[in-house]
Coordinates of C-alpha atoms and ligand atoms in Angstrom, one line a residue:
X174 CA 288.8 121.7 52.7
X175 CA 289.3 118.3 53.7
X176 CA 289.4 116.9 56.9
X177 CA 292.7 116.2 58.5
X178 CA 291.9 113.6 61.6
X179 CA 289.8 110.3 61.5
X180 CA 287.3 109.9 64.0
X181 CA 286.1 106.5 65.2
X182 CA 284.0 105.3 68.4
X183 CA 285.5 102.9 70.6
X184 CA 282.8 101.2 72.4
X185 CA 280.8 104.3 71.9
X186 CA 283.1 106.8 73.4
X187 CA 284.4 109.5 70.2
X188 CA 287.7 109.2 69.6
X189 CA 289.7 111.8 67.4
X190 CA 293.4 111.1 65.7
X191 CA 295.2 113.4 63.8
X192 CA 298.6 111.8 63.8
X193 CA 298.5 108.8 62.7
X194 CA 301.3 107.2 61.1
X195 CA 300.0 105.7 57.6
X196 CA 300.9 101.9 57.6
X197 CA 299.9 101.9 61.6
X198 CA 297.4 98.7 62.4
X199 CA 295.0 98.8 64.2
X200 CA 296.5 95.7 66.5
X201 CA 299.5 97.9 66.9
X202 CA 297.5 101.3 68.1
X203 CA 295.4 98.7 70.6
X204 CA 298.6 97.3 72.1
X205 CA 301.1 99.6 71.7
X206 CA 299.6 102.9 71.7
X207 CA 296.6 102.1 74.3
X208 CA 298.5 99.3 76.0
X209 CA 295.2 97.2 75.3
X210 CA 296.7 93.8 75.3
X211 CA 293.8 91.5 75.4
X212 CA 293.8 92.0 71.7
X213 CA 296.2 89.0 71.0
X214 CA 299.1 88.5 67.9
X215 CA 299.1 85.3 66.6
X216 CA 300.2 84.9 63.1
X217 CA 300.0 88.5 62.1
X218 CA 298.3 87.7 58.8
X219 CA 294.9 87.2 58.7
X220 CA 294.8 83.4 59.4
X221 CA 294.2 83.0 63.2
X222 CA 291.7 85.1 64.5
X223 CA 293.6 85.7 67.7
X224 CA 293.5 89.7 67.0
X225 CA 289.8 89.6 66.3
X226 CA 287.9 92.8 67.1
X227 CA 284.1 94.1 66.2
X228 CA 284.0 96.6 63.6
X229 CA 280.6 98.6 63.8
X230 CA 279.1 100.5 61.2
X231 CA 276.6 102.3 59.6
X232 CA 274.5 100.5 56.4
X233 CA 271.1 101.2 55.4
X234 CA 270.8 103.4 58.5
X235 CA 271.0 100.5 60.9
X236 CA 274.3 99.6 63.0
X237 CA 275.8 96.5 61.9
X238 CA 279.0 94.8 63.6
X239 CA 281.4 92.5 61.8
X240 CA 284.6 90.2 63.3
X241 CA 287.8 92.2 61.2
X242 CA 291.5 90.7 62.2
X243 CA 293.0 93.7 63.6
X244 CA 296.7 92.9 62.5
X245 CA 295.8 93.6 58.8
X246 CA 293.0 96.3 59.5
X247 CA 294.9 99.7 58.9
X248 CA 294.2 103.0 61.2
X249 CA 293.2 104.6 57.7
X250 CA 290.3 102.3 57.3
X251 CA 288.7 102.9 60.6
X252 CA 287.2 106.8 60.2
X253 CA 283.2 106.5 60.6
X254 CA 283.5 103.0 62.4
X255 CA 283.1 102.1 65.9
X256 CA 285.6 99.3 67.6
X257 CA 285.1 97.2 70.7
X258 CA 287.6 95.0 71.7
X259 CA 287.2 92.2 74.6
X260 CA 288.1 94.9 77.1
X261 CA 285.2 96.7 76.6
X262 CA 282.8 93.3 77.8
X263 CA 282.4 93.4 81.3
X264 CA 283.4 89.6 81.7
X265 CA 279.4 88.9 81.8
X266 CA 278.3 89.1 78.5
X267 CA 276.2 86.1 77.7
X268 CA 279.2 84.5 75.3
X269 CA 281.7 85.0 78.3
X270 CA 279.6 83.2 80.7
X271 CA 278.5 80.4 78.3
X272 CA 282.6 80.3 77.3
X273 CA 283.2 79.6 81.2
X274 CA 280.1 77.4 82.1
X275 CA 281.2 75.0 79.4
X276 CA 285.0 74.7 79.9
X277 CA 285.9 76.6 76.4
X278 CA 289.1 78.1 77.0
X279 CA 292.4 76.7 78.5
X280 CA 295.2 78.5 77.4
X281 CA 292.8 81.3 77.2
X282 CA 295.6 82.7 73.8
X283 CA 292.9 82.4 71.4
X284 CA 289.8 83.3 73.8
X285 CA 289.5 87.0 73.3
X286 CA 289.3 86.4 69.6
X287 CA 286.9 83.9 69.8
X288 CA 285.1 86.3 72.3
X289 CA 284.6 89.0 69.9
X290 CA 283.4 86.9 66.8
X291 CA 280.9 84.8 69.0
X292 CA 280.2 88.6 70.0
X293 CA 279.6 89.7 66.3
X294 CA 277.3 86.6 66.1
X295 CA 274.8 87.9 69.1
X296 CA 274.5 91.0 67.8
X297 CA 272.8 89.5 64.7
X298 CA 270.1 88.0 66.9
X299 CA 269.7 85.5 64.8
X300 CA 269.2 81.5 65.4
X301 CA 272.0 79.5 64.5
X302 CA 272.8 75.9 63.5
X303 CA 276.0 74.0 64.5
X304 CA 277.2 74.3 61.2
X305 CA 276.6 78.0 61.3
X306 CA 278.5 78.6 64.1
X307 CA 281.5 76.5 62.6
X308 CA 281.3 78.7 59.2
X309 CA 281.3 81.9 61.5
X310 CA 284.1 80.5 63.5
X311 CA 286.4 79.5 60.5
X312 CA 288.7 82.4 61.0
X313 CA 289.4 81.1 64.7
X314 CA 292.0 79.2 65.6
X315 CA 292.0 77.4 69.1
X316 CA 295.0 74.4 69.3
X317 CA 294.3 73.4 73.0
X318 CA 290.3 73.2 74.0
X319 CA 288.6 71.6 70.7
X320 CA 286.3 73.5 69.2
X321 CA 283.1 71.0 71.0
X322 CA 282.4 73.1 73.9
X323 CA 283.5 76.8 72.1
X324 CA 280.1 75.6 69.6
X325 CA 278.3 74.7 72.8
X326 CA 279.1 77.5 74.1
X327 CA 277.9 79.4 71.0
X328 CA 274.4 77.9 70.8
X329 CA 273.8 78.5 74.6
X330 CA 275.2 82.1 74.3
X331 CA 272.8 82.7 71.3
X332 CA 269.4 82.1 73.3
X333 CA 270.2 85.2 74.9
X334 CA 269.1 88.6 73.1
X335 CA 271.8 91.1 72.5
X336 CA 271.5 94.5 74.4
X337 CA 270.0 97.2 72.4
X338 CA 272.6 100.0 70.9
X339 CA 271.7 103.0 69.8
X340 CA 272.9 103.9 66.4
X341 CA 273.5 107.5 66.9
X342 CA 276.9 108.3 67.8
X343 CA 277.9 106.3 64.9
X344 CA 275.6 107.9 62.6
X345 CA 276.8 111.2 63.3
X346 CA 280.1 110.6 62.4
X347 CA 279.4 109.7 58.8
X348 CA 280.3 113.0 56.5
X349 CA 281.0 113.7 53.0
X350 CA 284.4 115.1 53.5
X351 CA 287.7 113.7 52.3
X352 CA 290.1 113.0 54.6
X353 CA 293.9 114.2 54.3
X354 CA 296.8 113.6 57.1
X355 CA 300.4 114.7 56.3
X356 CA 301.9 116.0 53.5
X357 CA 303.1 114.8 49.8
X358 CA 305.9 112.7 50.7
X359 CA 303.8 110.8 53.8
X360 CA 300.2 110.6 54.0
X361 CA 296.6 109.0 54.4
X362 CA 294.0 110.1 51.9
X363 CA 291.0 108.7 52.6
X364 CA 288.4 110.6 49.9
X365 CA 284.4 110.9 50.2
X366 CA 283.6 110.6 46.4
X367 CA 284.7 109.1 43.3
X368 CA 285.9 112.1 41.8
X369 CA 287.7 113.0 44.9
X370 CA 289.8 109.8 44.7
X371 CA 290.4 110.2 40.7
X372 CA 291.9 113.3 41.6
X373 CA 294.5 112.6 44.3
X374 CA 295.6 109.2 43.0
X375 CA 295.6 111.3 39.1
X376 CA 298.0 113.6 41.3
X377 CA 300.0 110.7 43.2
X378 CA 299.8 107.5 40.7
X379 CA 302.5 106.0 42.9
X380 CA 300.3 105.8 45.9
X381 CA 299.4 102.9 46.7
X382 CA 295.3 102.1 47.0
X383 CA 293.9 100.4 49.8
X384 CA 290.5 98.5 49.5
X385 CA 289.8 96.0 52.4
X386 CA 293.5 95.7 53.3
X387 CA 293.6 91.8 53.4
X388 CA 296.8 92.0 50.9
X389 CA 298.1 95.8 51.6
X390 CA 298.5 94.6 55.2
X391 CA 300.3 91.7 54.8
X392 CA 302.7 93.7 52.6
X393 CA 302.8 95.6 55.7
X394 CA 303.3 93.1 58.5
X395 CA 305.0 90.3 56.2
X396 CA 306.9 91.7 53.9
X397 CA 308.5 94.8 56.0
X398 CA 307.5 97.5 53.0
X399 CA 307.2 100.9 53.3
X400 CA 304.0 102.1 51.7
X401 CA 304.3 106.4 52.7
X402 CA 301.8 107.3 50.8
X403 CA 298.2 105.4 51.3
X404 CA 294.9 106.1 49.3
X405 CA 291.9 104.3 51.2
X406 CA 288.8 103.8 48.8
X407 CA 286.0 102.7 52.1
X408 CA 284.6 106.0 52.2
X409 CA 284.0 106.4 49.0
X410 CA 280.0 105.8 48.7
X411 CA 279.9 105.3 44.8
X412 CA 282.2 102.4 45.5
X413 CA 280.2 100.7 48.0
X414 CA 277.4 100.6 46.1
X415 CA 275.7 97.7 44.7
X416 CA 272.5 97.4 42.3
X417 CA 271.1 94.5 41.3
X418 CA 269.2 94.7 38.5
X419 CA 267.0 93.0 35.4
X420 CA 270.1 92.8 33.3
X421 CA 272.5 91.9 35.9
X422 CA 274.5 93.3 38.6
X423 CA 276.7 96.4 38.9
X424 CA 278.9 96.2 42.0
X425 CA 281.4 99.3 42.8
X426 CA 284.6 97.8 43.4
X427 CA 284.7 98.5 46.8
X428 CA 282.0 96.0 48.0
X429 CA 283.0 93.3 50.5
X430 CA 283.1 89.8 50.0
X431 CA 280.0 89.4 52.6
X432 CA 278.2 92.6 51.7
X433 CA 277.8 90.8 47.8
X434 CA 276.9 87.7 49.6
X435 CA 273.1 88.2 48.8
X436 CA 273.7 89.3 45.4
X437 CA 275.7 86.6 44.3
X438 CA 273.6 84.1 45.7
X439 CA 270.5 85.4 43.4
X440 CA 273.0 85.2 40.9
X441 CA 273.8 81.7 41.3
X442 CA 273.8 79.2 43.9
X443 CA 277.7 78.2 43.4
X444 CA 278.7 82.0 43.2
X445 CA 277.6 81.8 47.0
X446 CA 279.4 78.6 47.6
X447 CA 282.4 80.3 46.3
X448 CA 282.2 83.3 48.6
X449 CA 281.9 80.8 51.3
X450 CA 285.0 79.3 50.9
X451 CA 287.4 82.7 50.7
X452 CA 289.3 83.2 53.5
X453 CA 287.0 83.2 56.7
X454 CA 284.5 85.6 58.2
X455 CA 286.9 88.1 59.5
X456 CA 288.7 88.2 55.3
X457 CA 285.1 88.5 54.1
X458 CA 284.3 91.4 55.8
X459 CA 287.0 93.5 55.0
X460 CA 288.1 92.0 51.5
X461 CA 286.4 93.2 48.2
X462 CA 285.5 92.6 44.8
X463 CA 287.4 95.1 43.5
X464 CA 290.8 93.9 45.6
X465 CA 290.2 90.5 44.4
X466 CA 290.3 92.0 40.4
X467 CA 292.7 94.2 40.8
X468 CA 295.7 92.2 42.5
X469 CA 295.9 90.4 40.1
X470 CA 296.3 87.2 41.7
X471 CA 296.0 84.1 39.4
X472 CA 294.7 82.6 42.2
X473 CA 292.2 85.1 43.1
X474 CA 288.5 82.8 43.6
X475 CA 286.6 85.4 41.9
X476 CA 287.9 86.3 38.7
X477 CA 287.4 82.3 37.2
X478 CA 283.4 82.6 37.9
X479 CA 283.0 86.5 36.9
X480 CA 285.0 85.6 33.3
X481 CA 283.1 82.9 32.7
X482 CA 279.9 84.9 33.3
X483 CA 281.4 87.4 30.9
X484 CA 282.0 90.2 33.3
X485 CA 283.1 93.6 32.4
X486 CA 284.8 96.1 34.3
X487 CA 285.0 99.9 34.3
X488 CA 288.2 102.1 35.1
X489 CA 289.0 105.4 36.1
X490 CA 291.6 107.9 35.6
X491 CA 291.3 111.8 35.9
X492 CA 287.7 112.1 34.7
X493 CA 288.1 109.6 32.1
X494 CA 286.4 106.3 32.4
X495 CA 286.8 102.9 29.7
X496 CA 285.1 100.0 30.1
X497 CA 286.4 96.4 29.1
X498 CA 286.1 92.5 29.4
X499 CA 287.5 91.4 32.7
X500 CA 289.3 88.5 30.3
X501 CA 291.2 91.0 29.0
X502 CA 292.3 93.3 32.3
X503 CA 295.0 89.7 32.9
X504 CA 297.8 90.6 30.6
X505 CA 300.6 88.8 32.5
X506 CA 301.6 87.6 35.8
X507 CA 301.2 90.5 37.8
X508 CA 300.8 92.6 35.1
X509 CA 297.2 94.2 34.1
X510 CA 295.5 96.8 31.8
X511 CA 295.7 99.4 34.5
X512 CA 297.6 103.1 33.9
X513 CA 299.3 104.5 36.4
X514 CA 296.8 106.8 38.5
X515 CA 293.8 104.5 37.3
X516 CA 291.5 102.4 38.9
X517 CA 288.9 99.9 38.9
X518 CA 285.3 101.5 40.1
X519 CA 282.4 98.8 39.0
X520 CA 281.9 95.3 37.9
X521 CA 279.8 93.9 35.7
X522 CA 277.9 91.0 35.7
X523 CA 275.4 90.2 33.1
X524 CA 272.7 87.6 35.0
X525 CA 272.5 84.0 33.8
X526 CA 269.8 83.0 30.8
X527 CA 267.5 80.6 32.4
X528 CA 268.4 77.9 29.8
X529 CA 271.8 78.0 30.4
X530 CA 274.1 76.6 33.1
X531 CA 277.2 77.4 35.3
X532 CA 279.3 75.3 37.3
X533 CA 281.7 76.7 39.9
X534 CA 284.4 75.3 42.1
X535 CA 287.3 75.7 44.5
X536 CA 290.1 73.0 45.1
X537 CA 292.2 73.8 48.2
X538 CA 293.5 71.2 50.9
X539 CA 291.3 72.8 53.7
X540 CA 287.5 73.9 53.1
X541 CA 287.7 77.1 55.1
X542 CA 290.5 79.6 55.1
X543 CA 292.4 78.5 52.0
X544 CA 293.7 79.5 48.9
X545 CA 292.9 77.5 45.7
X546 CA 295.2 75.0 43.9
X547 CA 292.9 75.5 41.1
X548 CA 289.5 77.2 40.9
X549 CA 287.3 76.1 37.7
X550 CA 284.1 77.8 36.7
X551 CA 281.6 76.6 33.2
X552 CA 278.8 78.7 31.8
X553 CA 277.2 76.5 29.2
X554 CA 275.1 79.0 27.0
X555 CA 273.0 79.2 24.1
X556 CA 276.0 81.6 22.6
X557 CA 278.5 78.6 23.4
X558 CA 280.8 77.5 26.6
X559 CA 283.0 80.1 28.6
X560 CA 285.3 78.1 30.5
X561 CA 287.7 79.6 32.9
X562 CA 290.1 78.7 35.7
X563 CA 292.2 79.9 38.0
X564 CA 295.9 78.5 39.7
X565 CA 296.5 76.9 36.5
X566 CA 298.4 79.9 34.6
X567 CA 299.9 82.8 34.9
X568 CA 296.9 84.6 35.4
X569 CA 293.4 83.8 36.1
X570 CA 292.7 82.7 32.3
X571 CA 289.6 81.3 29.9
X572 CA 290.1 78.0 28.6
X573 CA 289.3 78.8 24.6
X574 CA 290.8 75.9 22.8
X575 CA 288.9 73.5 25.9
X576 CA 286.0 75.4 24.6
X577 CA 286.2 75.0 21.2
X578 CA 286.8 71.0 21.2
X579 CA 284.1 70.4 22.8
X580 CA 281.9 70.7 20.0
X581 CA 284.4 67.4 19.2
X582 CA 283.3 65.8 22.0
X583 CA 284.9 65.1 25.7
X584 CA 287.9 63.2 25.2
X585 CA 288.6 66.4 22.6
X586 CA 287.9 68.8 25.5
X587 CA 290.1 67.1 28.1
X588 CA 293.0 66.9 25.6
X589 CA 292.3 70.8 25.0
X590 CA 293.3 71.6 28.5
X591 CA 297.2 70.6 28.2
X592 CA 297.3 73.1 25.3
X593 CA 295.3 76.2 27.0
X594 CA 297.6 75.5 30.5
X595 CA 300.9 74.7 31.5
X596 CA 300.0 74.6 35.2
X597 CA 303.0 75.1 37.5
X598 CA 304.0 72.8 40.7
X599 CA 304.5 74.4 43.7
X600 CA 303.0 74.3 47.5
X601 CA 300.0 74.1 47.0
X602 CA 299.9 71.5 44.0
X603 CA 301.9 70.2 41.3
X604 CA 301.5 70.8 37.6
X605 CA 299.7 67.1 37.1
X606 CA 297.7 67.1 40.2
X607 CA 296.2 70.6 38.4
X608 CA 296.0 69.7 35.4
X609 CA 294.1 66.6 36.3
X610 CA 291.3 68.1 38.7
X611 CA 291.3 70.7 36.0
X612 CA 290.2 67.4 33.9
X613 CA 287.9 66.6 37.0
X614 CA 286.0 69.5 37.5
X615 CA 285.0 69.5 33.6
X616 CA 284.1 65.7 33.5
X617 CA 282.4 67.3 36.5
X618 CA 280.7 70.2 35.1
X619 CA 279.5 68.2 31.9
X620 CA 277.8 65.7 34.2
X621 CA 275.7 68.5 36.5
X622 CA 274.5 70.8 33.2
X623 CA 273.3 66.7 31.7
X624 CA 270.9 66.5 34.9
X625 CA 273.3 64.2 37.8
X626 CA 272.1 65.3 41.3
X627 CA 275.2 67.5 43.0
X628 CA 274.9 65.0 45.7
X629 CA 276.0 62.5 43.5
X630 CA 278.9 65.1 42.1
X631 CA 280.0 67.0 45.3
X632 CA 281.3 65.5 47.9
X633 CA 280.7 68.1 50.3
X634 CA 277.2 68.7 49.2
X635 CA 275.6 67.6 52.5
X636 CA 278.0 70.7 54.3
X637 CA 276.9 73.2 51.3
X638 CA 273.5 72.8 51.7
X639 CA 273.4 73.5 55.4
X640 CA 276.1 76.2 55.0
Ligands
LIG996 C1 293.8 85.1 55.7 C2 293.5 85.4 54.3 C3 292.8 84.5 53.5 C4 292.5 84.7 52.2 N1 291.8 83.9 51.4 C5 291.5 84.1 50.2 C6 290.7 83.2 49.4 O1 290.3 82.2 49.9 N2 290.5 83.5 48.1 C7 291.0 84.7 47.5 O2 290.7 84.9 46.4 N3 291.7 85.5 48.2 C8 292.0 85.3 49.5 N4 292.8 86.1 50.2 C9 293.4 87.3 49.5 C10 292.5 88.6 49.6 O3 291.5 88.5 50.6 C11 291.9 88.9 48.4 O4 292.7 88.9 47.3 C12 291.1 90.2 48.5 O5 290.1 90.2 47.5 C13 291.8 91.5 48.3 O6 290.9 92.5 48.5 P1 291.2 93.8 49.4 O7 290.0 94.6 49.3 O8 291.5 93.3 50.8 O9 292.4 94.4 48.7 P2 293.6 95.2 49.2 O10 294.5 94.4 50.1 O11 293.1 96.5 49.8 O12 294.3 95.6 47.8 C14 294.8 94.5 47.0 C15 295.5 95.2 45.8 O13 294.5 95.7 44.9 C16 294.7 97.1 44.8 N5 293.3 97.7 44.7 C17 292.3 97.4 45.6 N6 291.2 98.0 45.2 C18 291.5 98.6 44.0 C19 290.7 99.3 43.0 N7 289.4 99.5 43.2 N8 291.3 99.7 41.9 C20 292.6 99.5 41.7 N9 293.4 98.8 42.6 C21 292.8 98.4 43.7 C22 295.5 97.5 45.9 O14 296.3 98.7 45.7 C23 296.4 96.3 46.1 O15 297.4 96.4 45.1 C24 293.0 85.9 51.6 C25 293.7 86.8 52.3 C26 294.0 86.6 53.7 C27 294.7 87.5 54.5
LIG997 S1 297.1 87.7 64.6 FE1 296.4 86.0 63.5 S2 294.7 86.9 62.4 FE2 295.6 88.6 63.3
LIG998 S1 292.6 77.8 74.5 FE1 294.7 77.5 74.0 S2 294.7 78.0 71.9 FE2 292.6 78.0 72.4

């Protein structure tokens, strides 16, 4: 029988819904529903940080807390999770008073945000760098102080040890059951296991799935859609799992941009780079590697790197399951080999030989919180190149004609890439500008698997390394 409430903690105190409208955020039940306004609403997409809150929760049996925007964090998402907000600080916790003693707010429209992040970042406990506080901070947005004495404030804040928690509460609201509120036309789903979700989305094909919510909410609060029925996949534990093993990892599609953090940088150096520059802390925690397949995007910063590391994915409908080549899951623009009621459970991704070499990178006009005007990625193997780039087709696409002239030679190569992509202009870049970084980053590419030093190659080497 599955469950039909969620139940969350809000600063520790149990809190139990069972109507809960499915598209509601969680900015909207703090403000609107509790009258909670210290929450703020900025830009209502995932940008600003203004609606920052801590998300706590439960992995490997300790309690972790995390900085999530609460304008794209859906109700649906929170069962099994604890929130604290900057009402729940007492106006004495060691970031407020370090935000006070060094002049760090002046408006005060961004503060509570930047509250509950720098809050996030004392729970770790950890020591910090200047540079590490601007990457955790990246999701922030402050227009009137300068972000000086809000890093000041940081460092001072962080000599302080956090108070202990206990994990208990939390724990004991972490079940096996699925979840189910409101009926066939309307509802949440939010199942416990993987064949649980194979069978209500087998049932309901036009629901739509939601992962870390860092697109399904926008559709929400940006494009005024009405999504009725909603199948949430963070409960289910097979897709949160993530093994990491002698022939490569298997990641469930459900893992977060920060929770593969670790993996990827075992994996490669640059496939932590690239993490590092999607979105900001806040999009890392809640988006996945699953989201960032299956939306299709042909901008998506993942997809580049995990084809040209000859990734393979596995799908699921009813109790079927097919595995294929993520190069071949891109059919069109926003079209991919996905039947209705299927979806994408693990990832592949085979570990790099030692002898060979890969080479990824992002292009966008700001380091943090960006999409890419063209993302490139180069696996030089024993087996031959796999080249692969994203933002300059239709979809995110493998460069096989680049690949093949090679053996030709460079100038061959470069003059390969006008006939793999006809990039388009738009916002973010025009068709030349693409087409010649594209030409860049493999002139690029070619010089770092010769032996050049990436200080010599990256111009933002010095900031990577200390990242
Ligand atoms: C402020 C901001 C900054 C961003 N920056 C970047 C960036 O730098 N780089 C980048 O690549 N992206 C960026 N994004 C986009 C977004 O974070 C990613 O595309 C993300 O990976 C989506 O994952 P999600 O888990 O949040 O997906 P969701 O929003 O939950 O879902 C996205 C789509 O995938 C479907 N879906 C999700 N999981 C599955 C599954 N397992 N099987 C089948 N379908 C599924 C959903 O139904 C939906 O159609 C940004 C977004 C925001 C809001
Ligand atoms: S209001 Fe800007 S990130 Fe939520
Ligand atoms: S203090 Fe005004 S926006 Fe930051």
């Amino acid at each position: 029988m599955a469950r039909a409430c969620i139940r969350f903690l809000r600063n520790g105190e149990p809190v139990t819904l069972t109507d809960v409208p499915p598209m509601q955020t969680l900015l909207d039940y703090l403000r609107l529903t509790q009258r909670k306004t210290g929450t703020k609403e900025g830009c209502n997409e995932g940008d600003c940080g203004a609606c920052t809150v801590a998300l706590g929760s439960i992995r490997n049996g300790a309690l972790v807390y995390e900085p999530v925007n609460a304008c794209i964090q859906l109700m649906g998402q929170l069962d099994g999770k604890e929130i604290i907000t900057v009402e729940d600080l007492d106006g004495n916790h060691p970031v407020q008073t370090a935000l006070v003693k060094h002049h760090a707010s002046q408006c005060g429209f961004c503060t509570p945000g930047f509250v509950m992040s720098l809050f996030t970042l004392h729970e770790k406990a950890a020591k910090q760098t200047r540079a590490g506080v601007n990457e955790y901070l990246a999701g922030n947005l402050c227009r009137c102080t300068g972000y000086r004495p809000i890093v000041d404030a940081a460092l001072e804040a962080l000599n302080t040890p956090p108070a202990p928690r206990d994990a208990a509460a939390l724990a004991a609201l972490q079940d096996a059951q699925d979840i189910f509120i409101g009926d066939d036309e309307s509802f949440i789903a939010s199942p416990a296991s993987l064949d649980s979700l194979a069978e209500i989305y087998e049932s309901f094909p036009d629901a739509t799935l939601v992962a870390g919510a860092t697109d399904v909410g926008l559709w929400i609060t940006k494009q005024m859609r009405t999504l009725p029925r909603l199948i949430f996949l963070n409960r289910v534990r097979e897709l949160q799992a993530l093994h990491d093993g002698p022939d490569g990892l298997e990641i469930g599609a459900g893992v977060t941009y920060e929770q593969a953090e670790e993996a990827f940088s075992a994996l490669h150096p640059d496939m932590a780079r690239l993490l590092w520059r999607i979105g900001s802390k806040q999009v890392r925690a809640s988006g996945t590697i699953g989201g960032n397949i299956a939306n299709g995007s042909p901008i998506g910063d993942t997809p580049p790197a995990l084809i040209a590391l000859g990734a393979t994915i596995e799908l699921r409908k009813g109790s079927h399951t097919r595995r294929l080549k993520l190069e071949d899951f891109f059919i069109a623009y926003g079209k991919q080999d996905r039947q209705p009621g299927e979806f994408v459970s693990r990832i592949f991704v085979p570990k790099i030989n030692a002898k060979a070499s890969f080479h990824a990178y992002k292009i966008s006009k700001r380091f943090d919180q960006d999409i890419s005007a063209v993302c490139g990625a180069f696996h030089f193997a024993a087996d031959g190149p796999r080249i692969a780039f994203g933002g300059m087709a239709a979809t995110p696409k493998r460069a096989r004609k680049t690949e093949a002239a090679l053996a030709q030679g460079l100038e061959a190569a470069l003059a390969a890439l006008a006939e793999d992509f006809t990039p388009l202009s738009d916002m973010r870049a025009s068709a030349e500008y693409r087409l010649e970084t594209a030409r860049a980053l493999l002139k690029k590419a070619l010089m770092e698997r010769d032996g050049l030093a990436l200080t010599q190659t990256r111009v933002l080497a010095a900031r990577e390394v200390v990242l």
